[in-house]
Amino acid sequence: VPQGGASDERVDSVLRDASPIAVLTTSPVIDDVARRVSAQDGASPAPAIVEIDRLNLDARNRSGAGDADHPATAYLQYTSG
């Protein structure tokens, strides 16, 4: 979670490097996250921000994607090493 008024170059660097299409967060910090994400250089489209605590996990999946050939989902974790 971005700290209000503080600059976090690590977060900015990860956002620039990874160019995510989505950022997962929770509703209590959505405004802080949205400000951090929208503060990027604008070279790539801003990622969608998903409030995971507001997802209806019991809803039927109605993506309409069927059996189309889609790329595998990736999870990227940055570490200090």
Coordinates of N, CA and C in Angstrom, one line a residue:
V1 N 0.9 -1.2 0.0 CA 0.0 0.0 0.0 C 0.9 1.2 0.0
P2 N 0.7 2.2 -0.9 CA 1.5 3.4 -0.9 C 1.2 4.2 0.4
Q3 N 2.3 4.7 0.9 CA 2.2 5.6 2.1 C 1.8 7.0 1.7
G4 N 0.8 7.6 2.2 CA 0.3 8.9 1.9 C 1.4 9.9 1.9
G5 N 1.7 10.7 0.9 CA 2.6 11.7 0.8 C 4.1 11.2 0.7
A6 N 4.3 10.0 0.8 CA 5.7 9.5 0.7 C 6.0 8.9 -0.7
S7 N 7.2 9.1 -1.2 CA 7.6 8.5 -2.5 C 8.2 7.2 -2.3
D8 N 7.8 6.2 -3.1 CA 8.3 4.9 -3.0 C 8.8 4.5 -4.4
E9 N 10.1 4.8 -4.7 CA 10.7 4.5 -6.0 C 10.6 3.0 -6.4
R10 N 10.6 2.1 -5.4 CA 10.5 0.7 -5.7 C 9.2 0.4 -6.4
V11 N 8.1 0.9 -5.8 CA 6.8 0.7 -6.4 C 6.7 1.3 -7.8
D12 N 7.2 2.5 -7.9 CA 7.2 3.2 -9.2 C 8.0 2.4 -10.2
S13 N 9.2 1.9 -9.8 CA 10.0 1.1 -10.7 C 9.4 -0.2 -11.2
V14 N 8.7 -0.9 -10.2 CA 8.0 -2.1 -10.6 C 6.9 -1.8 -11.6
L15 N 6.1 -0.8 -11.3 CA 5.0 -0.4 -12.2 C 5.6 -0.1 -13.6
R16 N 6.6 0.6 -13.7 CA 7.2 0.9 -15.0 C 7.8 -0.3 -15.7
D17 N 8.5 -1.2 -15.0 CA 9.1 -2.3 -15.5 C 8.1 -3.4 -15.9
A18 N 7.1 -3.7 -15.1 CA 6.2 -4.7 -15.4 C 5.0 -4.3 -16.3
S19 N 4.7 -3.1 -16.4 CA 3.6 -2.6 -17.2 C 2.4 -3.5 -17.0
P20 N 1.9 -3.6 -15.8 CA 0.7 -4.5 -15.5 C -0.5 -4.0 -16.2
I21 N -1.4 -5.0 -16.5 CA -2.7 -4.6 -17.1 C -3.7 -4.5 -15.9
A22 N -3.4 -5.0 -14.8 CA -4.3 -5.0 -13.6 C -3.5 -4.9 -12.3
V23 N -4.1 -4.2 -11.4 CA -3.5 -4.1 -10.0 C -4.6 -4.5 -9.0
L24 N -4.2 -5.5 -8.2 CA -5.2 -6.0 -7.2 C -5.0 -5.3 -5.9
T25 N -6.0 -4.8 -5.3 CA -6.0 -4.1 -4.0 C -7.3 -4.4 -3.2
T26 N -7.4 -3.7 -2.1 CA -8.7 -3.8 -1.3 C -9.3 -2.4 -1.3
S27 N -10.6 -2.4 -1.0 CA -11.3 -1.1 -1.0 C -10.9 0.0 0.0
P28 N -10.4 -0.4 1.2 CA -9.9 0.7 2.1 C -8.8 1.5 1.5
V29 N -8.0 1.0 0.6 CA -6.8 1.8 0.1 C -6.9 2.1 -1.4
I30 N -8.1 1.9 -2.0 CA -8.3 2.1 -3.4 C -7.8 3.5 -3.9
D31 N -8.1 4.5 -3.1 CA -7.8 5.9 -3.5 C -6.3 6.1 -3.6
D32 N -5.6 5.6 -2.6 CA -4.1 5.7 -2.5 C -3.5 4.9 -3.7
V33 N -4.0 3.7 -4.0 CA -3.5 2.9 -5.1 C -3.7 3.6 -6.4
A34 N -4.9 4.1 -6.6 CA -5.3 4.8 -7.8 C -4.4 6.0 -8.1
R35 N -4.1 6.7 -7.0 CA -3.2 7.9 -7.2 C -1.8 7.5 -7.6
R36 N -1.3 6.4 -7.0 CA 0.0 5.9 -7.3 C 0.1 5.4 -8.8
V37 N -0.9 4.6 -9.2 CA -0.9 4.1 -10.5 C -1.1 5.2 -11.6
S38 N -1.9 6.1 -11.3 CA -2.2 7.2 -12.3 C -1.0 8.2 -12.4
A39 N -0.1 8.1 -11.4 CA 1.0 9.1 -11.4 C 2.2 8.6 -12.3
Q40 N 2.0 7.5 -12.9 CA 3.1 7.0 -13.8 C 3.2 7.8 -15.0
D41 N 4.2 7.6 -15.8 CA 4.6 8.5 -16.9 C 3.6 8.5 -18.1
G42 N 2.7 7.6 -18.1 CA 1.7 7.7 -19.2 C 2.2 7.0 -20.5
A43 N 3.3 6.3 -20.5 CA 3.9 5.7 -21.7 C 3.0 4.5 -22.1
S44 N 2.4 3.8 -21.1 CA 1.5 2.7 -21.4 C 0.2 3.0 -20.7
P45 N -0.9 2.3 -21.2 CA -2.2 2.5 -20.6 C -2.2 2.2 -19.1
A46 N -2.9 3.0 -18.3 CA -3.1 2.7 -16.9 C -3.7 1.4 -16.7
P47 N -3.2 0.6 -15.7 CA -3.8 -0.7 -15.4 C -5.2 -0.6 -14.8
A48 N -6.0 -1.6 -15.0 CA -7.3 -1.6 -14.3 C -7.0 -1.9 -12.8
I49 N -7.8 -1.3 -11.9 CA -7.6 -1.6 -10.5 C -8.8 -2.4 -10.0
V50 N -8.5 -3.5 -9.4 CA -9.5 -4.5 -9.0 C -9.5 -4.5 -7.5
E51 N -10.7 -4.2 -6.9 CA -10.9 -4.3 -5.5 C -11.3 -5.7 -5.2
I52 N -10.4 -6.6 -4.7 CA -10.6 -8.0 -4.5 C -11.7 -8.3 -3.5
D53 N -11.8 -7.4 -2.5 CA -12.8 -7.6 -1.4 C -14.2 -7.3 -1.9
R54 N -14.4 -6.8 -3.1 CA -15.7 -6.5 -3.6 C -16.1 -7.4 -4.7
L55 N -15.2 -8.4 -5.0 CA -15.6 -9.4 -6.1 C -16.6 -10.3 -5.5
N56 N -17.6 -10.7 -6.4 CA -18.6 -11.7 -6.1 C -18.0 -13.1 -6.5
L57 N -17.4 -13.7 -5.6 CA -16.7 -15.0 -5.9 C -17.7 -16.1 -6.1
D58 N -19.0 -15.9 -5.8 CA -20.0 -16.9 -5.9 C -20.7 -16.8 -7.3
A59 N -20.4 -15.7 -8.0 CA -21.1 -15.5 -9.3 C -20.6 -16.5 -10.3
R60 N -21.5 -16.8 -11.3 CA -21.0 -17.7 -12.4 C -20.1 -16.9 -13.3
N61 N -19.1 -17.6 -13.8 CA -18.2 -17.0 -14.8 C -18.9 -16.9 -16.1
R62 N -19.1 -15.7 -16.5 CA -19.8 -15.4 -17.8 C -18.9 -14.7 -18.8
S63 N -17.7 -15.1 -18.9 CA -16.7 -14.3 -19.7 C -17.0 -14.5 -21.2
G64 N -17.7 -15.6 -21.6 CA -18.0 -15.8 -23.0 C -16.7 -16.3 -23.8
A65 N -15.7 -16.6 -23.0 CA -14.4 -16.9 -23.7 C -14.5 -18.3 -24.3
G66 N -15.3 -19.2 -23.7 CA -15.4 -20.5 -24.2 C -14.1 -21.3 -24.1
D67 N -13.7 -22.0 -25.2 CA -12.5 -22.8 -25.2 C -11.4 -22.1 -26.0
A68 N -11.5 -20.8 -26.2 CA -10.5 -20.1 -27.0 C -9.1 -20.3 -26.5
D69 N -8.1 -20.2 -27.3 CA -6.7 -20.3 -26.9 C -6.2 -19.0 -26.3
H70 N -6.1 -19.0 -25.0 CA -5.6 -17.8 -24.3 C -4.3 -18.0 -23.7
P71 N -3.5 -16.9 -23.5 CA -2.2 -17.1 -22.9 C -2.4 -17.5 -21.4
A72 N -1.4 -18.1 -20.9 CA -1.4 -18.6 -19.5 C -1.3 -17.3 -18.6
T73 N -2.0 -17.4 -17.5 CA -1.9 -16.3 -16.5 C -0.5 -16.4 -15.8
A74 N 0.0 -15.2 -15.6 CA 1.4 -15.1 -15.0 C 1.3 -14.4 -13.7
Y75 N 2.1 -14.7 -12.7 CA 2.2 -14.0 -11.5 C 3.6 -13.6 -11.3
L76 N 3.8 -12.3 -11.1 CA 5.2 -11.8 -11.0 C 5.4 -11.3 -9.6
Q77 N 6.5 -11.8 -9.0 CA 6.8 -11.3 -7.6 C 8.2 -10.7 -7.7
Y78 N 8.2 -9.5 -7.2 CA 9.5 -8.8 -7.1 C 10.1 -9.0 -5.7
T79 N 11.4 -9.3 -5.6 CA 12.0 -9.4 -4.3 C 13.3 -8.5 -4.3
S80 N 13.8 -8.4 -3.1 CA 15.0 -7.6 -3.0 C 16.3 -8.3 -3.5
G81 N 16.2 -9.6 -3.8 CA 17.3 -10.3 -4.3 C 17.3 -10.3 -5.8

